[in-house]
Amino acid sequence: MPLLDIRDLSTDIQLSKSVVHALDHVSLHVDAGECLGLVGESGSGKTMTAMSIERLLPPGGHIVNGEILLDGEDLVKLPEQRLREIRGVDIGMIFQDPMTSLNPVVTIGDQVAEPLMLHRGMGKSAALKEVVDMFGLVGIPSPLQRVKDYPHQLSGGQRQRVMIAMALICQPKLLIADEPTTALDVTVQKQILELVARLRAEFHMAMILVTHDLGVIAGNADRVVVMYAGKVAEMADVHTLFAAPKHRYTDALFEALPERVAGTGERLYSIPGLPPDLTEPPPACRFAPRCRFAVAQCRAEVPPVTTIATPYGPQEFACIVPRTTPLGMPEPRDLRTTIPEVARVEAAELEAGMELSLVKDDGGHDLGAHGAGPSSSDARSWVAPTTFIPADGTPLLQIQEAVKDFPVTAGAILRRHVGDISAVAGVTVSIPRGQTLGLVGESGCGKTTLGRMVVGLDTPTSGAILFRGRRISQLRGKEAKEGRRNVQFMFQDSYASLNPRMRVRSILREPLDIQHVGSPRDRNDRVDELLAAVGLPARAAERYPHEFSGGQRQRIGLARALALQPGLIVADEPVSALDVSIQAQVLNLMKELQRDRELTYLFISHDLSVVRYLSDVIAVMYLGKMVEVGPAATVYAHPQHHYTRGLIDTIPIPDPVIERRKAKLGVRGELPSAMNPPSGCRFRTRCPMAQEICARVEPPLQPGGGHEPMPADELAAATAKAVAAGTVPHLVACHFPINGHAAADTLTDETAAPDPV
Amino acid sequence: MTIRPGEGIPAGVLDEAHGEGAAVAVSSTGLPVGKAKSMFRLGFEVFIQNRLAIVGFIVLVLAVLFCFLGPVLYPTDQVTVNLENVNLPPGPGHPLGTDQTGYDQFGRLMVGGQVSLMIGFAAAIIATIVGTIWGAVAGFFGGWVDAVMMRIVDAILSIPILFLLLFLVTIVKPSVPVMIFVLGLTAWLVPARLVRGESLTLRVREYVQAVRVMGGTSWHAVLRHIMPNVIGTVIVNATFQVADAILLIAYLGYLGLGISPPATDWGGMLSNGTAFVFTNYWWLIYPPGFAIIIVVVAVNLVGDGLRDSVEVRLQRR
Amino acid sequence: MIGYIVRRLLQAVLVVLVVTIIVFILLHQLPGGAARAILGPRATAAQIADFNAANGYDQPLVIQYFRQLGQWVTGDFGFSIKLNQSVGSLLVQRMPKTIILGLLSLVLTVIVAVPLGIYQAVHRNKSFDYVATGLSFIFYAAPTFFIGIIMIEIFSQNLGWFPPEAPQSDGIGPIFQEFDAMILPIVTLALLSIAGFSRYMRSSVLDNIDQDYVRTARAKGASPSRVLAHHVLRNALIPIITLLGLSLPALFAGALITESIFNFPGMGLLFWQAAQASDYPVELGVVIITAFATVVGNLLADVSLAVLDPRVKL
């Protein structure tokens, strides 16, 4: 008998005027001691499934059908009183955001002790004693002092450790972890996942791991349930699923992963459209409208569940046209692929919208079958860089010794200066025209500040930022205003960056109005062109931002950034809030626009796989310092800095074989405070190789690393050589780089080989 | 009158908070379908769906009609003292009886209401304008200008507004324009704080920062983004100001420092009536008392409805 | 902590200083100045000039202000024109009575409004919630004096339960001996704030009831009452403390009305009578004292907030 058996579970959420059918006849089970991965995009019902188990549904949520058997006892019918005895005792839960999930005004010791006092009848002091032991187990340093702390006094990683301690304090049989690491940095994510895995083995617990991240699943789950639009699409053990997915949704999800095509220059597959609205779900297969392989039957009937045997156990899927070959192997030609329904509708909408503008300028628009991409044929229009940028070898953007300190003040009346946050501490880097510089690092490393300085939202404390050799911050008056056109910004939060009270037309016209581009009539035409360029129909112009999905809003943000025909776009985490399938749409679009319009990107992200997909050059920042920079393929394949290496190690790879074999290296600890950065090499406090010299001497950023700064002419020669080859030299700031000093010898080979992208 | 409860959650928003993309109808491609509606229209729709707010609005309109059109249909002498018909109970000719100087109470309710409503609305408008400008200037300039301007607001706010009003009306003899002016000049503090707070939060919004990336000036940001976003809050607050002003004017009237006879307001009428609590001349007390309550409740309902319609537009995601 | 209190204290002093400046300016807006106000309308120009010279009213405003400030700081608020008593001694007599009235009604407010708001939030959108919300709307809109009159009519005139007039005797002790006479004033003053506070409490609980940490507590197996008492209320009550501080000016204003209805010889009644008689020194004294009390109240609210809310940075 499985530990947990969910049968035919349906959950509805009653809204003020409609009912969301969040779960529709979901069946799955968890065996004792096993880790079940529950994966899906937002709105797929994965969280709702997890919350239904203990009936912790949001207001209006209620189970309408099915049973949830825990050790044979049906939790659905259980009276609330008895269910409370199960919550926290038999089942422990970890939630996504540890900041909001902990009570801000109760000490963490009391919060963790609560289950013991509730269920074990312990007194407070006895319970706190156990809490201290538990804190030690989950890796909270000096637990005796910490029990009296409040949640806001801890770092994000520590808070999640507290959540884990709280979930495990009564040693439950089942742990439900709902996106336990989504709010955390990758380095911390790895630590937390390893901790959970260790404790799970120690306590012989079963676990349901809810996540949107296939990489996390690959490394942790034994069996995986893929959910789509409130239904189970596919269930298989982790090895089978990642090797030979059957359901077309799972298949498409894998193809949309940036890792799959990284470095090949191939176009990322993007699933068109959006998941369906669950107030009125599609009657037949819910994925059919977005599916490349859908046949008439898919749109006519609910696909039955097929079970096949695999060496690791059964594989179940609800698909009429399942994938016939393992992943990575081409499928036989005779399989008919069609343009998905939504893509056709999208294209038709675009076409309809374009007719309006075609009246004025005739010209064909070959719309990509995916509807996500623009055509190259409208490059003649004025949605292209206005100023001719000669390819004379001058880098488009040069950042020279840029420093940004944010003063920290104390006192309400007499604001006294008590210190500086060293956000960016002397960064030098340049981007050649038409290329993408990917800037990676943990949150708090200064990457966003650097991006904001490039667009002029922050002024450097010292150092210079040069656009085509001219200092942006020194331009004045009209020149400054027009200089702004060259560099535009794409914000992370597409909702916050678009004025909710303005229609899309006004939003896109705003930059044109400010810069007095063309006549008002021209500007309206330009709005239509911009919308077409980002794959949105012209009627989108009359809408408000809240009417769009996240991916569509991010396209609007991109269109606004394009409006002034900039040479450089700084994109700050533009896809980090988006689901994998939607993320691919935006990434493809950015790449196509770059090709068509010779755009240069400064692409900021914490996600190395996304950066790898889009970038020609990768720059790694740590606590305000550039620690490594070089051609993307080289940095990714042969990282020289221990931090880069650690970052790459921490990225969960959506391949269970690789992910499980990976050395458990990662990066220790958490980012130190930028107010008192470590002396010498800032990374030394977390570095496995740190020596005495690392604390004394700051390592120079140069080819092959080392202690002694390289003579300027040698550095210049190396740079010139790389530039001549159309790339940049591979630089690292480390006393003891990986590969040791031999790296300097291999450098020539690596830089000579042009990046394939 | 500084507590303004219910600021937390507008009714109805909670129910929507957990909708997974249910607020807007979307096509299979995820693009919104249906007719594009303007923000104003959306807000208006939310407002008219709020039944209480509509009731409040209708009551308010009826009250205005009663006070300003009523005397035309039901003319009474509200100037000449008529000592033969003092304190008559309700009966033929005097549906609400007469007061201690022989004025017809029903007609007096209309005349008094004119004063209450006029002062209430006009004072709220003045307070809102003064407060918006004060708050906008403080929020826009920031730094020490802001510090000085806001300390002044803090200081005046710490003096109970009724005390300040009483003091002011002992300096100047109260007439309708004077009362409007005095009330307006003491009630601007709340909108000032509100506008300043709002513009400070708006200033760091990403879409306001985006203006700088486009090369726009601060003025552009203020006119195009900050003002339109503040205006909703200001209008909602102005509604509540009307309610507060009507109450304040009633308090002044009750304390005998309001409008001088033979003109009157609802507060003044009640004040006269209190002398007869022990003689059971109920018609001198209840009509003006309930008139005040009904009008203030109506204004508050309209305000709540407006607040929901301003906020719901932003709540939808 | 000490540093925070000191900083907050400095701010409070600043606000009080601004209040004195405003009051000083008001004083100089009096028609004919203080001299005319005190000597009366029939005083000759020479008398006024003598008076001004004698009291230093002919000196530059800044000097006058600082001299005036010095007097205020030492508790010298001048001399009542009508009552023939120093304003200081009047305040000492009357202030405690108002404070007792205010405090008792505040206690009543909290005792009634907080549980009421919690109950409404827990049983939201049920008939009791609707009725209570409706009543709070009405009481919030009802002028205090109207409520007071109705109270007198029902409870003292018709039912005869309580006297219609508050205790008249001097001193605080007799207030408690004739406590039945205090019931109506206290209830009258409390009704308006109960209406406001219960609505605020309701929305504050509702704000918290859907937070993630509540879900965490439920996932630990805590019962609804424990979730409410141990988790939600600790968070929901924090803003109420600030609200208590902010409601002080309204409380003083309400006290003025209540005192005038029930003829309770507190500071409010003193102010009202002074206003009717144009007794400026008394009016100014009361304004400064109430403003001072409000600032002190806000200060206390902020400090207790800092003690109770661990997130407030000290």
JSON list of C-alpha atoms in Angstrom, two decimals, chain C residues 175-278:
[
{"chain": "C", "resi": 175, "resn": "ILE", "atom": "CA", "xyz": [-16.07, 61.44, 40.00]},
{"chain": "C", "resi": 176, "resn": "PHE", "atom": "CA", "xyz": [-15.75, 57.90, 41.18]},
{"chain": "C", "resi": 177, "resn": "GLN", "atom": "CA", "xyz": [-18.23, 58.39, 43.99]},
{"chain": "C", "resi": 178, "resn": "GLU", "atom": "CA", "xyz": [-20.85, 59.49, 41.49]},
{"chain": "C", "resi": 179, "resn": "PHE", "atom": "CA", "xyz": [-19.75, 57.04, 38.87]},
{"chain": "C", "resi": 180, "resn": "ASP", "atom": "CA", "xyz": [-23.27, 56.39, 37.55]},
{"chain": "C", "resi": 181, "resn": "ALA", "atom": "CA", "xyz": [-23.26, 59.96, 36.32]},
{"chain": "C", "resi": 182, "resn": "MET", "atom": "CA", "xyz": [-20.12, 59.20, 34.33]},
{"chain": "C", "resi": 183, "resn": "ILE", "atom": "CA", "xyz": [-21.58, 56.25, 32.44]},
{"chain": "C", "resi": 184, "resn": "LEU", "atom": "CA", "xyz": [-23.45, 58.23, 29.79]},
{"chain": "C", "resi": 185, "resn": "PRO", "atom": "CA", "xyz": [-20.57, 60.60, 28.97]},
{"chain": "C", "resi": 186, "resn": "ILE", "atom": "CA", "xyz": [-18.11, 57.74, 28.71]},
{"chain": "C", "resi": 187, "resn": "VAL", "atom": "CA", "xyz": [-20.39, 55.65, 26.47]},
{"chain": "C", "resi": 188, "resn": "THR", "atom": "CA", "xyz": [-21.25, 58.63, 24.30]},
{"chain": "C", "resi": 189, "resn": "LEU", "atom": "CA", "xyz": [-17.63, 59.48, 23.76]},
{"chain": "C", "resi": 190, "resn": "ALA", "atom": "CA", "xyz": [-16.71, 55.84, 23.13]},
{"chain": "C", "resi": 191, "resn": "LEU", "atom": "CA", "xyz": [-19.41, 55.07, 20.55]},
{"chain": "C", "resi": 192, "resn": "LEU", "atom": "CA", "xyz": [-17.79, 57.03, 17.73]},
{"chain": "C", "resi": 193, "resn": "SER", "atom": "CA", "xyz": [-14.37, 55.51, 18.33]},
{"chain": "C", "resi": 194, "resn": "ILE", "atom": "CA", "xyz": [-15.86, 52.03, 18.70]},
{"chain": "C", "resi": 195, "resn": "ALA", "atom": "CA", "xyz": [-17.37, 52.46, 15.25]},
{"chain": "C", "resi": 196, "resn": "GLY", "atom": "CA", "xyz": [-14.01, 53.47, 13.78]},
{"chain": "C", "resi": 197, "resn": "PHE", "atom": "CA", "xyz": [-11.84, 51.01, 15.68]},
{"chain": "C", "resi": 198, "resn": "SER", "atom": "CA", "xyz": [-14.00, 47.96, 15.06]},
{"chain": "C", "resi": 199, "resn": "ARG", "atom": "CA", "xyz": [-13.94, 48.58, 11.32]},
{"chain": "C", "resi": 200, "resn": "TYR", "atom": "CA", "xyz": [-10.20, 49.06, 11.44]},
{"chain": "C", "resi": 201, "resn": "MET", "atom": "CA", "xyz": [-9.70, 45.96, 13.54]},
{"chain": "C", "resi": 202, "resn": "ARG", "atom": "CA", "xyz": [-11.85, 43.95, 11.18]},
{"chain": "C", "resi": 203, "resn": "SER", "atom": "CA", "xyz": [-9.80, 44.89, 8.16]},
{"chain": "C", "resi": 204, "resn": "SER", "atom": "CA", "xyz": [-6.54, 44.47, 10.04]},
{"chain": "C", "resi": 205, "resn": "VAL", "atom": "CA", "xyz": [-7.45, 40.89, 10.95]},
{"chain": "C", "resi": 206, "resn": "LEU", "atom": "CA", "xyz": [-8.62, 40.26, 7.40]},
{"chain": "C", "resi": 207, "resn": "ASP", "atom": "CA", "xyz": [-5.32, 41.62, 6.11]},
{"chain": "C", "resi": 208, "resn": "ASN", "atom": "CA", "xyz": [-3.51, 39.02, 8.15]},
{"chain": "C", "resi": 209, "resn": "ILE", "atom": "CA", "xyz": [-5.82, 36.05, 7.92]},
{"chain": "C", "resi": 210, "resn": "ASP", "atom": "CA", "xyz": [-4.77, 35.21, 4.38]},
{"chain": "C", "resi": 211, "resn": "GLN", "atom": "CA", "xyz": [-1.06, 35.66, 4.92]},
{"chain": "C", "resi": 212, "resn": "ASP", "atom": "CA", "xyz": [1.34, 32.82, 4.20]},
{"chain": "C", "resi": 213, "resn": "TYR", "atom": "CA", "xyz": [2.39, 32.51, 7.82]},
{"chain": "C", "resi": 214, "resn": "VAL", "atom": "CA", "xyz": [-1.19, 31.67, 8.77]},
{"chain": "C", "resi": 215, "resn": "ARG", "atom": "CA", "xyz": [-1.08, 28.80, 6.33]},
{"chain": "C", "resi": 216, "resn": "THR", "atom": "CA", "xyz": [2.21, 27.71, 7.92]},
{"chain": "C", "resi": 217, "resn": "ALA", "atom": "CA", "xyz": [0.60, 27.73, 11.34]},
{"chain": "C", "resi": 218, "resn": "ARG", "atom": "CA", "xyz": [-2.33, 25.69, 10.05]},
{"chain": "C", "resi": 219, "resn": "ALA", "atom": "CA", "xyz": [0.10, 23.25, 8.43]},
{"chain": "C", "resi": 220, "resn": "LYS", "atom": "CA", "xyz": [1.61, 22.74, 11.89]},
{"chain": "C", "resi": 221, "resn": "GLY", "atom": "CA", "xyz": [-1.77, 21.57, 13.12]},
{"chain": "C", "resi": 222, "resn": "ALA", "atom": "CA", "xyz": [-2.70, 24.63, 15.12]},
{"chain": "C", "resi": 223, "resn": "SER", "atom": "CA", "xyz": [-6.42, 25.02, 15.77]},
{"chain": "C", "resi": 224, "resn": "PRO", "atom": "CA", "xyz": [-8.27, 28.03, 14.35]},
{"chain": "C", "resi": 225, "resn": "SER", "atom": "CA", "xyz": [-8.47, 29.66, 17.76]},
{"chain": "C", "resi": 226, "resn": "ARG", "atom": "CA", "xyz": [-4.76, 29.18, 18.33]},
{"chain": "C", "resi": 227, "resn": "VAL", "atom": "CA", "xyz": [-3.95, 30.50, 14.86]},
{"chain": "C", "resi": 228, "resn": "LEU", "atom": "CA", "xyz": [-6.05, 33.54, 15.65]},
{"chain": "C", "resi": 229, "resn": "ALA", "atom": "CA", "xyz": [-4.78, 34.19, 19.15]},
{"chain": "C", "resi": 230, "resn": "HIS", "atom": "CA", "xyz": [-1.18, 33.20, 18.74]},
{"chain": "C", "resi": 231, "resn": "HIS", "atom": "CA", "xyz": [-0.42, 34.31, 15.20]},
{"chain": "C", "resi": 232, "resn": "VAL", "atom": "CA", "xyz": [-2.98, 36.61, 13.64]},
{"chain": "C", "resi": 233, "resn": "LEU", "atom": "CA", "xyz": [-3.69, 38.87, 16.59]},
{"chain": "C", "resi": 234, "resn": "ARG", "atom": "CA", "xyz": [-0.05, 39.50, 17.38]},
{"chain": "C", "resi": 235, "resn": "ASN", "atom": "CA", "xyz": [0.24, 40.98, 13.93]},
{"chain": "C", "resi": 236, "resn": "ALA", "atom": "CA", "xyz": [-3.19, 42.55, 13.66]},
{"chain": "C", "resi": 237, "resn": "LEU", "atom": "CA", "xyz": [-3.01, 44.44, 16.94]},
{"chain": "C", "resi": 238, "resn": "ILE", "atom": "CA", "xyz": [0.22, 46.23, 16.11]},
{"chain": "C", "resi": 239, "resn": "PRO", "atom": "CA", "xyz": [-1.34, 48.84, 13.81]},
{"chain": "C", "resi": 240, "resn": "ILE", "atom": "CA", "xyz": [-4.07, 49.41, 16.39]},
{"chain": "C", "resi": 241, "resn": "ILE", "atom": "CA", "xyz": [-1.44, 50.84, 18.74]},
{"chain": "C", "resi": 242, "resn": "THR", "atom": "CA", "xyz": [-0.50, 53.46, 16.20]},
{"chain": "C", "resi": 243, "resn": "LEU", "atom": "CA", "xyz": [-4.16, 54.15, 15.65]},
{"chain": "C", "resi": 244, "resn": "LEU", "atom": "CA", "xyz": [-4.66, 54.71, 19.37]},
{"chain": "C", "resi": 245, "resn": "GLY", "atom": "CA", "xyz": [-2.01, 57.40, 19.26]},
{"chain": "C", "resi": 246, "resn": "LEU", "atom": "CA", "xyz": [-3.44, 58.98, 16.15]},
{"chain": "C", "resi": 247, "resn": "SER", "atom": "CA", "xyz": [-6.97, 59.01, 17.52]},
{"chain": "C", "resi": 248, "resn": "LEU", "atom": "CA", "xyz": [-6.08, 61.34, 20.39]},
{"chain": "C", "resi": 249, "resn": "PRO", "atom": "CA", "xyz": [-7.00, 64.61, 18.65]},
{"chain": "C", "resi": 250, "resn": "ALA", "atom": "CA", "xyz": [-10.38, 63.15, 17.73]},
{"chain": "C", "resi": 251, "resn": "LEU", "atom": "CA", "xyz": [-10.77, 62.01, 21.31]},
{"chain": "C", "resi": 252, "resn": "PHE", "atom": "CA", "xyz": [-10.11, 65.51, 22.63]},
{"chain": "C", "resi": 253, "resn": "ALA", "atom": "CA", "xyz": [-12.57, 66.97, 20.16]},
{"chain": "C", "resi": 254, "resn": "GLY", "atom": "CA", "xyz": [-15.11, 64.35, 21.19]},
{"chain": "C", "resi": 255, "resn": "ALA", "atom": "CA", "xyz": [-14.45, 65.17, 24.83]},
{"chain": "C", "resi": 256, "resn": "LEU", "atom": "CA", "xyz": [-15.22, 68.82, 24.14]},
{"chain": "C", "resi": 257, "resn": "ILE", "atom": "CA", "xyz": [-18.61, 67.91, 22.73]},
{"chain": "C", "resi": 258, "resn": "THR", "atom": "CA", "xyz": [-19.35, 65.33, 25.39]},
{"chain": "C", "resi": 259, "resn": "GLU", "atom": "CA", "xyz": [-18.42, 67.70, 28.17]},
{"chain": "C", "resi": 260, "resn": "SER", "atom": "CA", "xyz": [-20.66, 70.36, 26.75]},
{"chain": "C", "resi": 261, "resn": "ILE", "atom": "CA", "xyz": [-23.62, 67.95, 26.49]},
{"chain": "C", "resi": 262, "resn": "PHE", "atom": "CA", "xyz": [-23.28, 66.57, 29.98]},
{"chain": "C", "resi": 263, "resn": "ASN", "atom": "CA", "xyz": [-21.97, 69.78, 31.49]},
{"chain": "C", "resi": 264, "resn": "PHE", "atom": "CA", "xyz": [-18.86, 68.01, 32.73]},
{"chain": "C", "resi": 265, "resn": "PRO", "atom": "CA", "xyz": [-16.37, 70.60, 33.98]},
{"chain": "C", "resi": 266, "resn": "GLY", "atom": "CA", "xyz": [-13.33, 69.33, 32.11]},
{"chain": "C", "resi": 267, "resn": "MET", "atom": "CA", "xyz": [-10.94, 71.02, 29.75]},
{"chain": "C", "resi": 268, "resn": "GLY", "atom": "CA", "xyz": [-13.31, 70.78, 26.81]},
{"chain": "C", "resi": 269, "resn": "LEU", "atom": "CA", "xyz": [-16.05, 72.65, 28.61]},
{"chain": "C", "resi": 270, "resn": "LEU", "atom": "CA", "xyz": [-13.49, 75.18, 29.75]},
{"chain": "C", "resi": 271, "resn": "PHE", "atom": "CA", "xyz": [-12.42, 75.70, 26.16]},
{"chain": "C", "resi": 272, "resn": "TRP", "atom": "CA", "xyz": [-15.97, 75.99, 24.91]},
{"chain": "C", "resi": 273, "resn": "GLN", "atom": "CA", "xyz": [-16.90, 78.57, 27.49]},
{"chain": "C", "resi": 274, "resn": "ALA", "atom": "CA", "xyz": [-13.69, 80.44, 26.77]},
{"chain": "C", "resi": 275, "resn": "ALA", "atom": "CA", "xyz": [-14.47, 80.39, 23.05]},
{"chain": "C", "resi": 276, "resn": "GLN", "atom": "CA", "xyz": [-17.92, 81.81, 23.66]},
{"chain": "C", "resi": 277, "resn": "ALA", "atom": "CA", "xyz": [-16.48, 84.52, 25.86]},
{"chain": "C", "resi": 278, "resn": "SER", "atom": "CA", "xyz": [-13.43, 85.23, 23.66]}
]
